[in-house]
JSON list of C-alpha atoms in Angstrom, two decimals:
[
{"chain": "A", "resi": 13, "resn": "GLU", "atom": "CA", "xyz": [137.29, 73.73, 72.79]},
{"chain": "A", "resi": 14, "resn": "GLU", "atom": "CA", "xyz": [138.22, 75.03, 76.25]},
{"chain": "A", "resi": 15, "resn": "LEU", "atom": "CA", "xyz": [141.90, 75.33, 77.15]},
{"chain": "A", "resi": 16, "resn": "ARG", "atom": "CA", "xyz": [142.78, 75.05, 80.86]},
{"chain": "A", "resi": 17, "resn": "VAL", "atom": "CA", "xyz": [146.05, 76.32, 82.30]},
{"chain": "A", "resi": 18, "resn": "ARG", "atom": "CA", "xyz": [147.13, 75.90, 85.90]},
{"chain": "A", "resi": 19, "resn": "THR", "atom": "CA", "xyz": [149.13, 78.85, 87.23]},
{"chain": "A", "resi": 20, "resn": "GLY", "atom": "CA", "xyz": [149.51, 77.68, 90.79]},
{"chain": "A", "resi": 21, "resn": "PRO", "atom": "CA", "xyz": [148.03, 75.34, 93.35]},
{"chain": "A", "resi": 22, "resn": "SER", "atom": "CA", "xyz": [144.61, 76.99, 93.29]},
{"chain": "A", "resi": 23, "resn": "ILE", "atom": "CA", "xyz": [144.35, 79.32, 90.27]},
{"chain": "A", "resi": 24, "resn": "GLU", "atom": "CA", "xyz": [143.18, 77.88, 86.96]},
{"chain": "A", "resi": 25, "resn": "LEU", "atom": "CA", "xyz": [142.73, 80.00, 83.82]},
{"chain": "A", "resi": 26, "resn": "HIS", "atom": "CA", "xyz": [140.11, 79.02, 81.27]},
{"chain": "A", "resi": 27, "resn": "GLN", "atom": "CA", "xyz": [140.24, 79.94, 77.58]},
{"chain": "A", "resi": 28, "resn": "THR", "atom": "CA", "xyz": [136.67, 79.75, 76.36]},
{"chain": "A", "resi": 29, "resn": "ALA", "atom": "CA", "xyz": [137.33, 81.22, 72.91]},
{"chain": "A", "resi": 30, "resn": "PRO", "atom": "CA", "xyz": [140.49, 82.24, 71.07]},
{"chain": "A", "resi": 31, "resn": "GLY", "atom": "CA", "xyz": [141.94, 85.32, 72.77]},
{"chain": "A", "resi": 32, "resn": "GLU", "atom": "CA", "xyz": [139.50, 85.20, 75.72]},
{"chain": "A", "resi": 33, "resn": "ILE", "atom": "CA", "xyz": [140.73, 84.03, 79.09]},
{"chain": "A", "resi": 34, "resn": "SER", "atom": "CA", "xyz": [138.53, 84.01, 82.17]},
{"chain": "A", "resi": 35, "resn": "VAL", "atom": "CA", "xyz": [140.24, 84.28, 85.54]},
{"chain": "A", "resi": 36, "resn": "PRO", "atom": "CA", "xyz": [138.69, 83.50, 88.93]},
{"chain": "A", "resi": 37, "resn": "LYS", "atom": "CA", "xyz": [137.89, 86.65, 90.89]},
{"chain": "A", "resi": 38, "resn": "GLU", "atom": "CA", "xyz": [140.51, 87.16, 93.57]},
{"chain": "A", "resi": 39, "resn": "ILE", "atom": "CA", "xyz": [139.63, 89.23, 96.62]},
{"chain": "A", "resi": 40, "resn": "LYS", "atom": "CA", "xyz": [142.65, 90.92, 98.19]},
{"chain": "A", "resi": 41, "resn": "GLY", "atom": "CA", "xyz": [143.37, 93.25, 101.06]},
{"chain": "A", "resi": 42, "resn": "ASP", "atom": "CA", "xyz": [145.84, 96.04, 100.44]},
{"chain": "A", "resi": 43, "resn": "MET", "atom": "CA", "xyz": [148.34, 97.63, 102.80]},
{"chain": "A", "resi": 44, "resn": "ASN", "atom": "CA", "xyz": [146.83, 101.13, 102.89]},
{"chain": "A", "resi": 45, "resn": "GLY", "atom": "CA", "xyz": [146.07, 101.96, 106.51]},
{"chain": "A", "resi": 46, "resn": "GLN", "atom": "CA", "xyz": [144.58, 105.40, 105.78]},
{"chain": "A", "resi": 47, "resn": "GLY", "atom": "CA", "xyz": [141.26, 105.84, 107.52]},
{"chain": "A", "resi": 48, "resn": "LEU", "atom": "CA", "xyz": [141.58, 102.69, 109.64]},
{"chain": "A", "resi": 49, "resn": "HIS", "atom": "CA", "xyz": [140.98, 102.82, 113.39]},
{"chain": "A", "resi": 50, "resn": "VAL", "atom": "CA", "xyz": [143.04, 100.24, 115.25]},
{"chain": "A", "resi": 51, "resn": "ALA", "atom": "CA", "xyz": [142.93, 99.24, 118.91]},
{"chain": "A", "resi": 52, "resn": "ILE", "atom": "CA", "xyz": [146.00, 97.67, 120.51]},
{"chain": "A", "resi": 53, "resn": "VAL", "atom": "CA", "xyz": [145.67, 95.72, 123.76]},
{"chain": "A", "resi": 54, "resn": "VAL", "atom": "CA", "xyz": [148.99, 95.13, 125.50]},
{"chain": "A", "resi": 55, "resn": "ALA", "atom": "CA", "xyz": [149.86, 92.91, 128.46]},
{"chain": "A", "resi": 56, "resn": "ARG", "atom": "CA", "xyz": [151.88, 94.71, 131.13]},
{"chain": "A", "resi": 57, "resn": "PHE", "atom": "CA", "xyz": [153.43, 91.42, 132.34]},
{"chain": "A", "resi": 58, "resn": "ASN", "atom": "CA", "xyz": [156.88, 91.14, 130.71]},
{"chain": "A", "resi": 59, "resn": "GLU", "atom": "CA", "xyz": [156.66, 94.83, 129.76]},
{"chain": "A", "resi": 60, "resn": "ILE", "atom": "CA", "xyz": [160.33, 94.87, 128.76]},
{"chain": "A", "resi": 61, "resn": "ILE", "atom": "CA", "xyz": [159.16, 92.74, 125.80]},
{"chain": "A", "resi": 62, "resn": "THR", "atom": "CA", "xyz": [155.63, 94.01, 125.23]},
{"chain": "A", "resi": 63, "resn": "ARG", "atom": "CA", "xyz": [156.73, 97.66, 125.11]},
{"chain": "A", "resi": 64, "resn": "LYS", "atom": "CA", "xyz": [159.05, 96.78, 122.20]},
{"chain": "A", "resi": 65, "resn": "LEU", "atom": "CA", "xyz": [156.19, 94.96, 120.44]},
{"chain": "A", "resi": 66, "resn": "LEU", "atom": "CA", "xyz": [153.91, 97.95, 120.95]},
{"chain": "A", "resi": 67, "resn": "ASP", "atom": "CA", "xyz": [156.44, 100.47, 119.67]},
{"chain": "A", "resi": 68, "resn": "SER", "atom": "CA", "xyz": [157.02, 98.42, 116.52]},
{"chain": "A", "resi": 69, "resn": "ALA", "atom": "CA", "xyz": [153.29, 97.87, 115.92]},
{"chain": "A", "resi": 70, "resn": "VAL", "atom": "CA", "xyz": [152.52, 101.59, 116.24]},
{"chain": "A", "resi": 71, "resn": "GLU", "atom": "CA", "xyz": [155.47, 102.57, 114.03]},
{"chain": "A", "resi": 72, "resn": "THR", "atom": "CA", "xyz": [154.35, 100.10, 111.36]},
{"chain": "A", "resi": 73, "resn": "LEU", "atom": "CA", "xyz": [150.72, 101.22, 111.48]},
{"chain": "A", "resi": 74, "resn": "VAL", "atom": "CA", "xyz": [151.77, 104.85, 111.06]},
{"chain": "A", "resi": 75, "resn": "ARG", "atom": "CA", "xyz": [154.18, 103.98, 108.24]},
{"chain": "A", "resi": 76, "resn": "HIS", "atom": "CA", "xyz": [151.24, 102.38, 106.41]},
{"chain": "A", "resi": 77, "resn": "GLY", "atom": "CA", "xyz": [149.03, 105.45, 106.80]},
{"chain": "A", "resi": 78, "resn": "VAL", "atom": "CA", "xyz": [147.14, 104.94, 110.06]},
{"chain": "A", "resi": 79, "resn": "ARG", "atom": "CA", "xyz": [147.07, 108.26, 111.92]},
{"chain": "A", "resi": 80, "resn": "ASP", "atom": "CA", "xyz": [148.36, 108.38, 115.52]},
{"chain": "A", "resi": 81, "resn": "GLU", "atom": "CA", "xyz": [144.98, 109.68, 116.69]},
{"chain": "A", "resi": 82, "resn": "ASP", "atom": "CA", "xyz": [143.30, 106.61, 115.11]},
{"chain": "A", "resi": 83, "resn": "ILE", "atom": "CA", "xyz": [145.31, 104.20, 117.27]},
{"chain": "A", "resi": 84, "resn": "SER", "atom": "CA", "xyz": [144.09, 103.40, 120.79]},
{"chain": "A", "resi": 85, "resn": "VAL", "atom": "CA", "xyz": [146.27, 101.55, 123.29]},
{"chain": "A", "resi": 86, "resn": "SER", "atom": "CA", "xyz": [144.90, 99.71, 126.34]},
{"chain": "A", "resi": 87, "resn": "TRP", "atom": "CA", "xyz": [147.11, 98.02, 128.92]},
{"chain": "A", "resi": 88, "resn": "VAL", "atom": "CA", "xyz": [145.97, 94.90, 130.78]},
{"chain": "A", "resi": 89, "resn": "PRO", "atom": "CA", "xyz": [147.72, 93.03, 133.60]},
{"chain": "A", "resi": 90, "resn": "GLY", "atom": "CA", "xyz": [148.72, 89.97, 131.56]},
{"chain": "A", "resi": 91, "resn": "ALA", "atom": "CA", "xyz": [148.09, 87.86, 128.48]},
{"chain": "A", "resi": 92, "resn": "PHE", "atom": "CA", "xyz": [145.13, 86.10, 130.11]},
{"chain": "A", "resi": 93, "resn": "GLU", "atom": "CA", "xyz": [143.23, 89.41, 130.21]},
{"chain": "A", "resi": 94, "resn": "LEU", "atom": "CA", "xyz": [143.83, 90.31, 126.55]},
{"chain": "A", "resi": 95, "resn": "PRO", "atom": "CA", "xyz": [140.68, 88.65, 125.11]},
{"chain": "A", "resi": 96, "resn": "VAL", "atom": "CA", "xyz": [138.10, 90.34, 127.33]},
{"chain": "A", "resi": 97, "resn": "ILE", "atom": "CA", "xyz": [139.37, 93.84, 126.59]},
{"chain": "A", "resi": 98, "resn": "ALA", "atom": "CA", "xyz": [139.86, 92.98, 122.91]},
{"chain": "A", "resi": 99, "resn": "LYS", "atom": "CA", "xyz": [136.22, 91.85, 122.74]},
{"chain": "A", "resi": 100, "resn": "THR", "atom": "CA", "xyz": [135.00, 94.96, 124.55]},
{"chain": "A", "resi": 101, "resn": "LEU", "atom": "CA", "xyz": [136.86, 97.19, 122.08]},
{"chain": "A", "resi": 102, "resn": "ALA", "atom": "CA", "xyz": [135.82, 95.16, 119.02]},
{"chain": "A", "resi": 103, "resn": "LYS", "atom": "CA", "xyz": [132.15, 95.34, 120.02]},
{"chain": "A", "resi": 104, "resn": "THR", "atom": "CA", "xyz": [132.19, 99.16, 120.12]},
{"chain": "A", "resi": 105, "resn": "GLY", "atom": "CA", "xyz": [132.19, 99.27, 116.31]},
{"chain": "A", "resi": 106, "resn": "ARG", "atom": "CA", "xyz": [134.86, 101.99, 116.39]},
{"chain": "A", "resi": 107, "resn": "TYR", "atom": "CA", "xyz": [137.76, 99.79, 115.25]},
{"chain": "A", "resi": 108, "resn": "GLN", "atom": "CA", "xyz": [138.43, 97.94, 112.01]},
{"chain": "A", "resi": 109, "resn": "ALA", "atom": "CA", "xyz": [141.08, 95.81, 113.75]},
{"chain": "A", "resi": 110, "resn": "VAL", "atom": "CA", "xyz": [142.30, 94.91, 117.23]},
{"chain": "A", "resi": 111, "resn": "ILE", "atom": "CA", "xyz": [145.89, 93.83, 117.91]},
{"chain": "A", "resi": 112, "resn": "CYS", "atom": "CA", "xyz": [146.70, 91.82, 121.05]},
{"chain": "A", "resi": 113, "resn": "LEU", "atom": "CA", "xyz": [150.30, 91.91, 122.28]},
{"chain": "A", "resi": 114, "resn": "GLY", "atom": "CA", "xyz": [151.82, 89.89, 125.09]},
{"chain": "A", "resi": 115, "resn": "ALA", "atom": "CA", "xyz": [154.71, 87.67, 126.09]},
{"chain": "A", "resi": 116, "resn": "VAL", "atom": "CA", "xyz": [154.31, 84.37, 127.89]},
{"chain": "A", "resi": 117, "resn": "ILE", "atom": "CA", "xyz": [157.70, 82.93, 128.79]},
{"chain": "A", "resi": 118, "resn": "ARG", "atom": "CA", "xyz": [157.84, 79.34, 130.02]},
{"chain": "A", "resi": 119, "resn": "GLY", "atom": "CA", "xyz": [160.67, 80.02, 132.46]},
{"chain": "A", "resi": 120, "resn": "GLU", "atom": "CA", "xyz": [158.80, 82.98, 133.99]},
{"chain": "A", "resi": 121, "resn": "THR", "atom": "CA", "xyz": [155.54, 81.28, 134.93]},
{"chain": "A", "resi": 122, "resn": "SER", "atom": "CA", "xyz": [154.53, 77.85, 136.18]},
{"chain": "A", "resi": 123, "resn": "HIS", "atom": "CA", "xyz": [151.16, 78.08, 134.41]},
{"chain": "A", "resi": 124, "resn": "TYR", "atom": "CA", "xyz": [152.63, 78.83, 130.98]},
{"chain": "A", "resi": 125, "resn": "ASP", "atom": "CA", "xyz": [150.55, 76.32, 128.98]},
{"chain": "A", "resi": 126, "resn": "MET", "atom": "CA", "xyz": [147.26, 77.44, 130.50]},
{"chain": "A", "resi": 127, "resn": "VAL", "atom": "CA", "xyz": [147.93, 81.15, 130.00]},
{"chain": "A", "resi": 128, "resn": "ALA", "atom": "CA", "xyz": [149.26, 80.76, 126.45]},
{"chain": "A", "resi": 129, "resn": "GLY", "atom": "CA", "xyz": [146.42, 78.44, 125.42]},
{"chain": "A", "resi": 130, "resn": "GLN", "atom": "CA", "xyz": [143.67, 80.55, 126.94]},
{"chain": "A", "resi": 131, "resn": "ALA", "atom": "CA", "xyz": [145.06, 83.74, 125.41]},
{"chain": "A", "resi": 132, "resn": "ALA", "atom": "CA", "xyz": [145.20, 82.15, 121.96]},
{"chain": "A", "resi": 133, "resn": "SER", "atom": "CA", "xyz": [141.74, 80.62, 122.23]},
{"chain": "A", "resi": 134, "resn": "GLY", "atom": "CA", "xyz": [140.19, 83.79, 123.61]},
{"chain": "A", "resi": 135, "resn": "ILE", "atom": "CA", "xyz": [141.74, 86.06, 120.99]},
{"chain": "A", "resi": 136, "resn": "SER", "atom": "CA", "xyz": [140.57, 83.75, 118.21]},
{"chain": "A", "resi": 137, "resn": "SER", "atom": "CA", "xyz": [137.06, 83.70, 119.67]},
{"chain": "A", "resi": 138, "resn": "VAL", "atom": "CA", "xyz": [136.89, 87.51, 119.68]},
{"chain": "A", "resi": 139, "resn": "ALA", "atom": "CA", "xyz": [137.53, 87.65, 115.95]},
{"chain": "A", "resi": 140, "resn": "LEU", "atom": "CA", "xyz": [135.00, 84.93, 115.16]},
{"chain": "A", "resi": 141, "resn": "GLU", "atom": "CA", "xyz": [132.29, 86.35, 117.45]},
{"chain": "A", "resi": 142, "resn": "THR", "atom": "CA", "xyz": [132.63, 90.00, 116.42]},
{"chain": "A", "resi": 143, "resn": "GLY", "atom": "CA", "xyz": [133.84, 89.83, 112.81]},
{"chain": "A", "resi": 144, "resn": "VAL", "atom": "CA", "xyz": [136.59, 92.31, 113.70]},
{"chain": "A", "resi": 145, "resn": "PRO", "atom": "CA", "xyz": [140.10, 91.07, 112.85]},
{"chain": "A", "resi": 146, "resn": "THR", "atom": "CA", "xyz": [141.72, 90.36, 116.21]},
{"chain": "A", "resi": 147, "resn": "ILE", "atom": "CA", "xyz": [145.38, 89.71, 115.69]},
{"chain": "A", "resi": 148, "resn": "PHE", "atom": "CA", "xyz": [147.35, 87.32, 117.91]},
{"chain": "A", "resi": 149, "resn": "GLY", "atom": "CA", "xyz": [150.64, 88.95, 118.80]},
{"chain": "A", "resi": 150, "resn": "VAL", "atom": "CA", "xyz": [151.45, 87.02, 121.96]},
{"chain": "A", "resi": 151, "resn": "LEU", "atom": "CA", "xyz": [154.96, 85.64, 122.03]},
{"chain": "A", "resi": 152, "resn": "THR", "atom": "CA", "xyz": [155.16, 82.17, 123.55]},
{"chain": "A", "resi": 153, "resn": "THR", "atom": "CA", "xyz": [158.79, 81.37, 124.20]},
{"chain": "A", "resi": 154, "resn": "GLU", "atom": "CA", "xyz": [160.95, 79.10, 126.32]},
{"chain": "A", "resi": 155, "resn": "ASN", "atom": "CA", "xyz": [163.06, 81.92, 127.74]},
{"chain": "A", "resi": 156, "resn": "MET", "atom": "CA", "xyz": [163.67, 85.66, 127.84]},
{"chain": "A", "resi": 157, "resn": "GLU", "atom": "CA", "xyz": [166.39, 85.48, 125.18]},
{"chain": "A", "resi": 158, "resn": "GLN", "atom": "CA", "xyz": [163.95, 84.05, 122.63]},
{"chain": "A", "resi": 159, "resn": "ALA", "atom": "CA", "xyz": [161.38, 86.71, 123.53]},
{"chain": "A", "resi": 160, "resn": "LEU", "atom": "CA", "xyz": [163.93, 89.50, 123.10]},
{"chain": "A", "resi": 161, "resn": "ASN", "atom": "CA", "xyz": [164.93, 88.09, 119.70]},
{"chain": "A", "resi": 162, "resn": "LEU", "atom": "CA", "xyz": [161.29, 88.21, 118.55]},
{"chain": "A", "resi": 163, "resn": "ALA", "atom": "CA", "xyz": [160.80, 91.72, 119.92]},
{"chain": "A", "resi": 164, "resn": "GLY", "atom": "CA", "xyz": [163.37, 93.52, 117.82]},
{"chain": "A", "resi": 165, "resn": "GLY", "atom": "CA", "xyz": [166.37, 91.24, 118.11]},
{"chain": "A", "resi": 166, "resn": "THR", "atom": "CA", "xyz": [167.76, 88.82, 115.57]},
{"chain": "A", "resi": 167, "resn": "ALA", "atom": "CA", "xyz": [164.33, 87.47, 114.55]},
{"chain": "A", "resi": 168, "resn": "GLY", "atom": "CA", "xyz": [162.74, 90.84, 113.74]},
{"chain": "A", "resi": 169, "resn": "ASN", "atom": "CA", "xyz": [159.80, 92.26, 115.65]},
{"chain": "A", "resi": 170, "resn": "MET", "atom": "CA", "xyz": [156.48, 90.47, 115.92]},
{"chain": "A", "resi": 171, "resn": "GLY", "atom": "CA", "xyz": [154.81, 93.81, 116.68]},
{"chain": "A", "resi": 172, "resn": "ALA", "atom": "CA", "xyz": [155.41, 94.93, 113.09]},
{"chain": "A", "resi": 173, "resn": "ASN", "atom": "CA", "xyz": [154.02, 91.64, 111.79]},
{"chain": "A", "resi": 174, "resn": "THR", "atom": "CA", "xyz": [150.81, 92.08, 113.76]},
{"chain": "A", "resi": 175, "resn": "ALA", "atom": "CA", "xyz": [150.32, 95.61, 112.39]},
{"chain": "A", "resi": 176, "resn": "VAL", "atom": "CA", "xyz": [150.72, 94.39, 108.82]},
{"chain": "A", "resi": 177, "resn": "ALA", "atom": "CA", "xyz": [148.28, 91.52, 109.47]},
{"chain": "A", "resi": 178, "resn": "ALA", "atom": "CA", "xyz": [145.75, 93.93, 111.01]},
{"chain": "A", "resi": 179, "resn": "ILE", "atom": "CA", "xyz": [145.79, 96.30, 108.04]},
{"chain": "A", "resi": 180, "resn": "GLU", "atom": "CA", "xyz": [145.66, 93.58, 105.40]},
{"chain": "A", "resi": 181, "resn": "THR", "atom": "CA", "xyz": [142.89, 91.63, 107.14]},
{"chain": "A", "resi": 182, "resn": "ALA", "atom": "CA", "xyz": [140.78, 94.74, 107.75]},
{"chain": "A", "resi": 183, "resn": "ARG", "atom": "CA", "xyz": [141.12, 95.69, 104.09]},
{"chain": "A", "resi": 184, "resn": "LEU", "atom": "CA", "xyz": [140.35, 92.13, 102.98]},
{"chain": "A", "resi": 185, "resn": "ILE", "atom": "CA", "xyz": [137.12, 92.17, 104.99]},
{"chain": "A", "resi": 186, "resn": "GLU", "atom": "CA", "xyz": [136.20, 95.49, 103.36]},
{"chain": "A", "resi": 187, "resn": "ALA", "atom": "CA", "xyz": [136.94, 94.05, 99.92]},
{"chain": "A", "resi": 188, "resn": "ALA", "atom": "CA", "xyz": [134.92, 90.91, 100.63]},
{"chain": "A", "resi": 189, "resn": "ASN", "atom": "CA", "xyz": [131.95, 92.96, 101.81]},
{"chain": "A", "resi": 190, "resn": "THR", "atom": "CA", "xyz": [131.98, 95.05, 98.63]},
{"chain": "A", "resi": 191, "resn": "ALA", "atom": "CA", "xyz": [132.89, 92.30, 96.12]}
]
């Protein structure tokens, strides 16, 4: 008789014979950045914010083993231009991940919704079209105070989060391709 045990919302263990338990194969990405090549595309608009995001992303990548010389940084005028450069870099085949950093602040621009929406849609499209993890690190806030809080203030630094997501997703793709 088979014994079934639920360990969480999606993992179920099966005991097919006494002492034998089969477990679904789980594919995971680790946090080892050694050997990864990462491109970072940064919007110059709101540079007081995006520079902090960049510094944190680079620091986090290096802390996880990515070498400085394996990180490339490209500056674009604003968040709207992030996807085209991200796609260009992803298509070279030289990078296992691309991080896009920007800050769209509602109070700073009258076309906030259009810029934020197009940046998000474009960045997502790059990942789906190229297969290269393209990480969305564009802050979309109501005001400068919120942006500062997300760029190293009271809410941490989104730049670090994007670096962690880039490493883990790149490694997960590697694991999936070799599973």
